[in-house]
């Protein structure tokens, strides 16, 4: 049978805020890769700060249109459901809708009080109903897929199953020189859910092991660098950074911990190329792009043994999956210090693992397949 030619499509990608984060990185990668496949891509957003965004959104192969910046990102910090835009898009009957779900808003919104449970109930119902209106649903990990099934039980019972499309990393951006300084690196936004205090406490505990030394290594020389997306307009960013600084002071390591806010991509990549390993501290993270970036930079990752990292990190091969406590993290960190060859070997394995399974080329080919599939109405 003759193979059907891949059509060149008009594709609109809609995302609420083009800031700096894992979700935004995926949106940019999707736009770039679909453009490379010959499609006419146009990105739409409500918020786009050209001083705090990925470079491709300013000088990329696709236009970016900003509309609705006057609209609030949320109401009372909780009232939001991204999928409500789907029925509006369905008004154009010829349009096919692919909804990429990073994590159900139903779970992101805390139901901690009776009032919140009351006002969230109709929003949660709307989210499930509108999500089900998409022609195809993609999720970023098996962890998110299982969460989707538990959260949207009605859709799950009707056989509405999401497909897993892993985010990707541009491996080629890490082709520079690679060294292994005695510096531990954490890369995350300054938000409490990122659990950055674990990195500080583990680092402090590490320095107390065996009288501040491990065989052949002076731990007094070790440093911890915490790099994160930071916006002084966001109350949580400001408060959490101060909390972390106070924790470093109370743990007695403030002189060995460096906080870097909102550094450039080039600066972050340089830090990745020079560290001994990356500490990834969020628990039950939906996916986590940082471990991929670390492994692409030939660095092992020490991460919590839950969520997306379980699917991307090969335990004791490309890094360590640990219980989310300082002792487990510090023990894994000590292994890398006492055996530099292990760190280098893991780094090489990590690079090959990411190159084969999580490259932007692989991501683009899979996404293009789904897009063309929906266009031809062959939804599996």
Short mmCIF file of C-alpha atoms in Angstrom, two decimals:
data_model
loop_
_atom_site.label_atom_id
_atom_site.label_comp_id
_atom_site.label_asym_id
_atom_site.label_seq_id
_atom_site.Cartn_x
_atom_site.Cartn_y
_atom_site.Cartn_z
CA UNK A 1 0.00 0.00 0.00
CA UNK A 2 1.33 3.45 -0.89
CA UNK A 3 2.54 5.41 2.11
CA UNK A 4 0.47 8.53 2.73
CA UNK A 5 2.50 11.71 2.32
CA UNK A 6 2.97 13.79 5.44
CA UNK A 7 0.90 16.99 5.07
CA UNK A 8 2.18 20.46 5.87
CA UNK A 9 -0.25 21.85 8.43
CA UNK A 10 -1.16 25.14 10.04
CA UNK A 11 -0.56 24.62 13.75
CA UNK A 12 -1.46 27.00 16.57
CA UNK A 13 0.25 26.33 19.90
CA UNK A 14 -1.41 27.98 22.90
CA UNK A 15 0.27 28.33 26.29
CA UNK A 16 -0.73 30.76 29.08
CA UNK A 17 2.71 32.09 30.01
CA UNK A 18 5.99 31.88 28.09
CA UNK A 19 8.29 32.20 31.07
CA UNK A 20 11.22 29.97 32.02
CA UNK A 21 10.33 26.49 33.20
CA UNK A 22 10.01 22.86 32.16
CA UNK A 23 6.53 23.31 30.67
CA UNK A 24 7.63 26.36 28.71
CA UNK A 25 10.76 24.56 27.48
CA UNK A 26 8.57 21.79 26.10
CA UNK A 27 6.29 24.29 24.32
CA UNK A 28 9.29 25.93 22.66
CA UNK A 29 10.77 22.56 21.65
CA UNK A 30 7.40 21.55 20.17
CA UNK A 31 7.19 24.75 18.13
CA UNK A 32 10.77 24.40 16.86
CA UNK A 33 10.47 20.72 15.95
CA UNK A 34 7.11 21.07 14.20
CA UNK A 35 8.56 23.98 12.22
CA UNK A 36 11.48 21.76 11.19
CA UNK A 37 8.96 19.20 9.92
CA UNK A 38 7.68 21.85 7.53
CA UNK A 39 4.53 22.92 9.35
CA UNK A 40 3.39 26.54 9.64
CA UNK A 41 3.57 27.08 13.42
CA UNK A 42 2.22 30.09 15.32
CA UNK A 43 2.59 30.42 19.10
CA UNK A 44 -0.07 32.26 21.14
CA UNK A 45 0.28 33.32 24.78
CA UNK A 46 -1.10 35.78 27.31
CA UNK A 47 2.25 36.61 28.95
CA UNK A 48 5.66 36.97 27.28
CA UNK A 49 8.41 38.88 29.06
CA UNK A 50 11.23 39.18 26.51
CA UNK A 51 13.71 39.69 29.35
CA UNK A 52 12.70 36.41 31.01
CA UNK A 53 12.03 33.81 28.36
CA UNK A 54 13.71 31.24 26.15
CA UNK A 55 15.69 32.73 23.28
CA UNK A 56 13.70 30.93 20.59
CA UNK A 57 10.53 32.84 21.51
CA UNK A 58 12.29 36.09 20.60
CA UNK A 59 14.25 34.98 17.53
CA UNK A 60 12.80 31.63 16.58
CA UNK A 61 11.44 30.16 13.32
CA UNK A 62 7.84 30.91 14.36
CA UNK A 63 5.85 34.05 15.26
CA UNK A 64 4.65 34.69 18.81
CA UNK A 65 1.41 36.59 19.39
CA UNK A 66 0.60 37.98 22.84
CA UNK A 67 -3.03 38.60 23.72
CA UNK A 68 -4.87 38.71 27.01
CA UNK A 69 -2.02 40.01 29.15
CA UNK A 70 -4.59 42.00 31.08
CA UNK A 71 -6.17 38.76 32.28
CA UNK A 72 -5.06 37.41 35.69
CA UNK A 73 -3.06 34.17 35.77
CA UNK A 74 -5.48 32.91 38.41
CA UNK A 75 -8.18 34.06 40.80
CA UNK A 76 -7.41 33.85 44.51
CA UNK A 77 -4.24 31.93 43.52
CA UNK A 78 -6.23 28.70 42.98
CA UNK A 79 -9.08 29.25 40.55
CA UNK A 80 -7.87 28.03 37.18
CA UNK A 81 -8.35 25.19 34.70
CA UNK A 82 -6.30 25.46 31.53
CA UNK A 83 -8.48 23.02 29.58
CA UNK A 84 -11.45 25.43 29.49
CA UNK A 85 -10.04 26.86 26.25
CA UNK A 86 -10.76 23.58 24.42
CA UNK A 87 -14.51 24.12 23.81
CA UNK A 88 -13.73 27.58 22.42
CA UNK A 89 -11.28 26.06 19.95
CA UNK A 90 -13.80 23.35 19.03
CA UNK A 91 -16.10 26.07 17.71
CA UNK A 92 -13.96 25.87 14.56
CA UNK A 93 -15.18 22.47 13.46
CA UNK A 94 -12.33 21.77 11.08
CA UNK A 95 -9.75 22.23 13.85
CA UNK A 96 -8.25 19.22 15.59
CA UNK A 97 -7.26 19.66 19.23
CA UNK A 98 -4.31 18.00 20.95
CA UNK A 99 -4.17 18.78 24.66
CA UNK A 100 -0.82 18.24 26.40
CA UNK A 101 -1.47 17.69 30.09
CA UNK A 102 1.53 18.27 32.33
CA UNK A 103 -0.54 17.52 35.43
CA UNK A 104 -4.29 17.84 36.16
CA UNK A 105 -5.13 21.28 37.55
CA UNK A 106 -7.56 19.45 39.81
CA UNK A 107 -4.57 18.15 41.78
CA UNK A 108 -2.47 21.29 41.49
CA UNK A 109 -5.23 23.28 43.20
CA UNK A 110 -5.15 22.55 46.93
CA UNK A 111 -8.45 21.54 48.53
CA UNK A 112 -7.33 22.37 52.06
CA UNK A 113 -10.46 24.12 53.35
CA UNK A 114 -14.19 23.54 53.07
CA UNK A 115 -14.58 26.79 51.11
CA UNK A 116 -11.92 25.76 48.60
CA UNK A 117 -13.51 22.32 48.21
CA UNK A 118 -16.86 23.96 47.53
CA UNK A 119 -15.69 26.44 44.91
CA UNK A 120 -13.27 23.98 43.29
CA UNK A 121 -15.89 21.26 42.79
CA UNK A 122 -17.57 22.82 39.72
CA UNK A 123 -14.17 23.83 38.33
CA UNK A 124 -12.90 20.27 38.71
CA UNK A 125 -15.98 18.97 36.88
CA UNK A 126 -15.44 21.52 34.11
CA UNK A 127 -11.79 20.50 33.79
CA UNK A 128 -12.68 16.84 33.33
CA UNK A 129 -15.46 17.62 30.83
CA UNK A 130 -13.39 20.03 28.75
CA UNK A 131 -10.31 17.81 28.78
CA UNK A 132 -12.44 15.03 27.31
CA UNK A 133 -13.36 17.27 24.37
CA UNK A 134 -9.83 17.12 22.95
CA UNK A 135 -9.22 14.92 19.92
CA UNK A 136 -6.07 13.58 21.55
CA UNK A 137 -4.57 13.86 25.01
CA UNK A 138 -0.82 13.66 25.61
CA UNK A 139 0.91 13.48 28.99
CA UNK A 140 4.55 13.92 29.94
CA UNK A 141 5.14 10.65 31.84
CA UNK A 142 3.65 7.33 32.89
CA UNK A 143 3.38 8.86 36.36
CA UNK A 144 1.12 11.61 35.00
CA UNK A 145 -0.84 9.05 32.96
CA UNK A 146 -1.59 7.00 36.08
CA UNK A 147 -2.49 10.19 37.95
CA UNK A 148 -4.84 11.12 35.10
CA UNK A 149 -6.61 7.76 35.38
CA UNK A 150 -7.10 8.18 39.14
CA UNK A 151 -8.16 11.82 38.85
CA UNK A 152 -10.49 11.74 35.85
CA UNK A 153 -12.27 8.49 36.66
CA UNK A 154 -15.26 9.18 34.42
CA UNK A 155 -13.06 9.72 31.36
CA UNK A 156 -10.96 6.69 32.29
CA UNK A 157 -14.06 4.50 32.58
CA UNK A 158 -15.06 5.56 29.05
CA UNK A 159 -11.71 4.37 27.71
CA UNK A 160 -10.20 7.84 27.30
CA UNK A 161 -6.50 7.01 27.65
CA UNK A 162 -3.70 9.56 27.22
CA UNK A 163 -0.56 8.78 25.23
CA UNK A 164 2.85 9.42 26.81
CA UNK A 165 5.12 11.88 25.03
CA UNK A 166 8.26 12.54 27.05
CA UNK A 167 9.73 16.05 26.96
CA UNK A 168 13.18 16.30 25.44
CA UNK A 169 16.52 18.02 25.78
CA UNK A 170 18.78 19.51 23.13
CA UNK A 171 21.84 17.32 23.63
CA UNK A 172 23.99 19.36 21.26
CA UNK A 173 24.00 22.39 23.56
CA UNK A 174 26.20 20.43 25.99
CA UNK A 175 29.02 19.56 23.60
CA UNK A 176 31.55 21.81 25.34
CA UNK A 177 34.37 20.75 27.70
CA UNK A 178 33.31 18.66 30.69
CA UNK A 179 35.05 18.81 34.09
CA UNK A 180 34.23 17.48 37.55
CA UNK A 181 34.76 20.15 40.19
CA UNK A 182 33.77 19.44 43.78
CA UNK A 183 30.57 21.42 43.37
CA UNK A 184 27.06 20.05 43.76
CA UNK A 185 24.45 21.78 41.63
CA UNK A 186 20.71 22.23 42.09
CA UNK A 187 18.63 23.73 39.27
CA UNK A 188 15.01 24.58 40.05
CA UNK A 189 12.62 27.46 40.47
CA UNK A 190 12.59 29.05 43.92
CA UNK A 191 9.28 27.46 44.90
CA UNK A 192 8.58 25.46 48.06
CA UNK A 193 7.27 22.46 46.13
CA UNK A 194 10.78 22.05 44.68
CA UNK A 195 12.01 20.99 48.14
CA UNK A 196 15.34 22.82 47.82
CA UNK A 197 15.91 22.66 51.56
CA UNK A 198 16.72 18.97 51.06
CA UNK A 199 19.80 19.90 49.01
CA UNK A 200 21.06 22.24 51.74
CA UNK A 201 20.45 19.77 54.57
CA UNK A 202 22.05 16.90 52.62
CA UNK A 203 25.07 19.05 51.81
CA UNK A 204 25.46 20.03 55.47
CA UNK A 205 25.23 16.38 56.52
CA UNK A 206 27.77 15.37 53.87
CA UNK A 207 30.30 17.83 55.26
CA UNK A 208 29.95 16.27 58.71
CA UNK A 209 30.79 12.76 57.54
CA UNK A 210 34.00 11.23 58.89
CA UNK A 211 35.33 14.36 60.48
CA UNK A 212 34.73 16.53 57.42
CA UNK A 213 36.75 14.22 55.16
CA UNK A 214 36.31 11.21 52.94
CA UNK A 215 39.31 9.15 51.83
CA UNK A 216 41.46 11.36 49.62
CA UNK A 217 39.06 14.28 49.60
CA UNK A 218 38.75 17.38 51.75
CA UNK A 219 35.04 18.07 52.12
CA UNK A 220 35.81 21.56 53.37
CA UNK A 221 36.45 22.38 49.71
CA UNK A 222 33.02 21.17 48.58
CA UNK A 223 30.42 23.73 47.51
CA UNK A 224 26.72 23.75 46.69
CA UNK A 225 25.28 26.02 44.01
CA UNK A 226 21.51 26.52 43.89
CA UNK A 227 20.36 27.98 40.58
CA UNK A 228 16.73 28.85 40.09
CA UNK A 229 14.15 30.78 38.14
CA UNK A 230 13.38 33.85 40.24
CA UNK A 231 10.90 36.68 39.82
CA UNK A 232 10.99 39.40 42.48
CA UNK A 233 7.32 40.11 41.72
CA UNK A 234 6.35 36.67 42.98
CA UNK A 235 5.94 36.62 46.74
CA UNK A 236 6.81 32.93 47.08
CA UNK A 237 10.08 33.34 45.18
CA UNK A 238 11.19 36.17 47.47
CA UNK A 239 10.11 34.49 50.70
CA UNK A 240 11.49 31.06 49.84
CA UNK A 241 14.91 32.37 48.85
CA UNK A 242 15.20 34.09 52.22
CA UNK A 243 14.09 30.89 53.98
CA UNK A 244 16.80 28.93 52.19
CA UNK A 245 19.45 31.47 53.09
CA UNK A 246 18.43 31.25 56.75
CA UNK A 247 18.56 27.44 56.57
CA UNK A 248 22.08 27.52 55.14
CA UNK A 249 23.07 29.85 57.97
CA UNK A 250 21.55 27.61 60.65
CA UNK A 251 23.19 24.51 59.12
CA UNK A 252 26.57 26.26 59.23
CA UNK A 253 27.18 26.10 55.47
CA UNK A 254 26.23 29.60 54.32
CA UNK A 255 29.83 30.29 53.28
CA UNK A 256 29.80 27.22 50.99
CA UNK A 257 26.34 27.67 49.43
CA UNK A 258 25.89 30.02 46.49
CA UNK A 259 22.45 31.17 45.33
CA UNK A 260 22.11 32.20 41.67
CA UNK A 261 18.81 33.71 40.52
CA UNK A 262 17.57 33.53 36.94
CA UNK A 263 20.90 32.98 35.19
CA UNK A 264 21.13 32.76 31.41
CA UNK A 265 21.08 29.46 29.54
CA UNK A 266 24.80 29.80 28.78
CA UNK A 267 25.62 30.39 32.47
CA UNK A 268 23.50 27.43 33.55
CA UNK A 269 25.11 25.16 30.97
CA UNK A 270 28.57 26.20 32.17
CA UNK A 271 27.63 25.29 35.75
CA UNK A 272 26.31 21.94 34.54
CA UNK A 273 29.53 21.24 32.65
CA UNK A 274 31.67 21.88 35.74
CA UNK A 275 29.77 20.24 38.65
CA UNK A 276 30.34 16.76 40.04
CA UNK A 277 26.62 15.94 39.97
CA UNK A 278 23.15 17.47 40.03
CA UNK A 279 20.81 17.23 43.01
CA UNK A 280 17.15 17.04 42.03
CA UNK A 281 14.98 17.39 45.11
CA UNK A 282 11.25 17.64 44.15
CA UNK A 283 9.03 14.78 45.34
CA UNK A 284 6.42 13.30 42.99
CA UNK A 285 7.55 15.61 40.19
CA UNK A 286 5.32 15.20 37.14
CA UNK A 287 8.33 14.76 34.85
CA UNK A 288 11.38 16.92 35.53
CA UNK A 289 13.46 18.30 32.67
CA UNK A 290 16.51 19.11 34.83
CA UNK A 291 17.66 15.47 35.17
CA UNK A 292 17.68 15.20 31.37
CA UNK A 293 19.74 18.38 31.05
CA UNK A 294 22.17 17.11 33.68
CA UNK A 295 22.60 13.75 31.98
CA UNK A 296 23.01 15.42 28.59
CA UNK A 297 25.85 17.40 30.20
CA UNK A 298 27.42 14.05 31.22
CA UNK A 299 26.65 14.45 34.91
CA UNK A 300 25.02 11.88 37.22
CA UNK A 301 21.83 12.88 39.04
CA UNK A 302 20.83 12.30 42.65
CA UNK A 303 17.03 12.50 42.77
CA UNK A 304 13.99 11.46 44.78
CA UNK A 305 12.68 7.99 43.97
CA UNK A 306 9.22 9.13 42.88
CA UNK A 307 7.45 10.70 39.93
CA UNK A 308 9.07 11.34 36.56
CA UNK A 309 12.73 10.82 37.58
CA UNK A 310 11.98 7.13 38.16
CA UNK A 311 11.30 6.91 34.40
CA UNK A 312 14.32 8.91 33.24
CA UNK A 313 17.14 8.02 35.65
CA UNK A 314 18.64 4.52 35.66
CA UNK A 315 19.47 3.82 39.30
CA UNK A 316 23.18 3.24 39.93
CA UNK A 317 23.83 3.59 36.18
CA UNK A 318 23.10 7.24 35.35
CA UNK A 319 22.54 8.41 38.92
CA UNK A 320 20.90 7.52 42.22
CA UNK A 321 17.21 7.38 43.16
CA UNK A 322 16.94 8.10 46.88
CA UNK A 323 14.38 8.39 49.62
CA UNK A 324 13.67 12.11 50.09
CA UNK A 325 15.78 12.62 53.20
CA UNK A 326 19.20 14.21 53.84
CA UNK A 327 20.91 10.94 54.84
CA UNK A 328 20.06 9.08 51.63
CA UNK A 329 21.07 12.04 49.49
CA UNK A 330 24.30 12.62 51.42
CA UNK A 331 25.23 8.93 51.17
CA UNK A 332 24.90 9.01 47.37
CA UNK A 333 26.83 12.28 47.17
CA UNK A 334 29.62 10.72 49.24
CA UNK A 335 29.88 7.79 46.81
CA UNK A 336 30.57 10.17 43.93
CA UNK A 337 33.18 12.11 45.90
CA UNK A 338 35.04 9.02 47.08
CA UNK A 339 35.00 7.47 43.60
CA UNK A 340 35.53 10.12 40.88
CA UNK A 341 35.76 7.39 38.25
CA UNK A 342 32.19 6.39 39.14
CA UNK A 343 30.98 9.94 38.54
CA UNK A 344 32.68 10.04 35.15
CA UNK A 345 31.41 6.59 34.11
CA UNK A 346 27.88 7.45 35.18
CA UNK A 347 28.13 10.70 33.27
CA UNK A 348 29.05 8.90 30.05
CA UNK A 349 26.22 6.39 30.52
CA UNK A 350 23.84 9.27 31.22
CA UNK A 351 24.80 11.05 27.99
CA UNK A 352 24.19 7.94 25.87
CA UNK A 353 20.90 7.24 27.68
CA UNK A 354 19.54 10.73 26.99
CA UNK A 355 20.84 10.85 23.42
CA UNK A 356 19.06 7.61 22.55
CA UNK A 357 15.78 8.19 24.37
CA UNK A 358 15.16 11.88 25.09
CA UNK A 359 16.62 13.94 22.24
CA UNK A 360 14.64 16.77 20.64
CA UNK A 361 14.80 14.87 17.35
CA UNK A 362 13.07 11.85 18.90
CA UNK A 363 10.52 14.13 20.58
CA UNK A 364 9.85 15.96 17.31
CA UNK A 365 9.34 12.76 15.33
CA UNK A 366 6.88 11.40 17.89
CA UNK A 367 4.97 14.68 18.16
CA UNK A 368 4.78 15.02 14.39
CA UNK A 369 3.39 11.48 14.22
CA UNK A 370 0.62 12.37 16.69
CA UNK A 371 -0.20 15.63 14.90
CA UNK A 372 -0.45 13.95 11.49
CA UNK A 373 -2.42 11.10 13.06
CA UNK A 374 -5.03 13.50 14.41
CA UNK A 375 -5.16 15.33 11.10
CA UNK A 376 -6.01 12.06 9.34
CA UNK A 377 -8.48 11.09 12.10
CA UNK A 378 -6.61 7.92 12.92
CA UNK A 379 -6.65 8.34 16.67
CA UNK A 380 -5.62 5.18 18.44
#
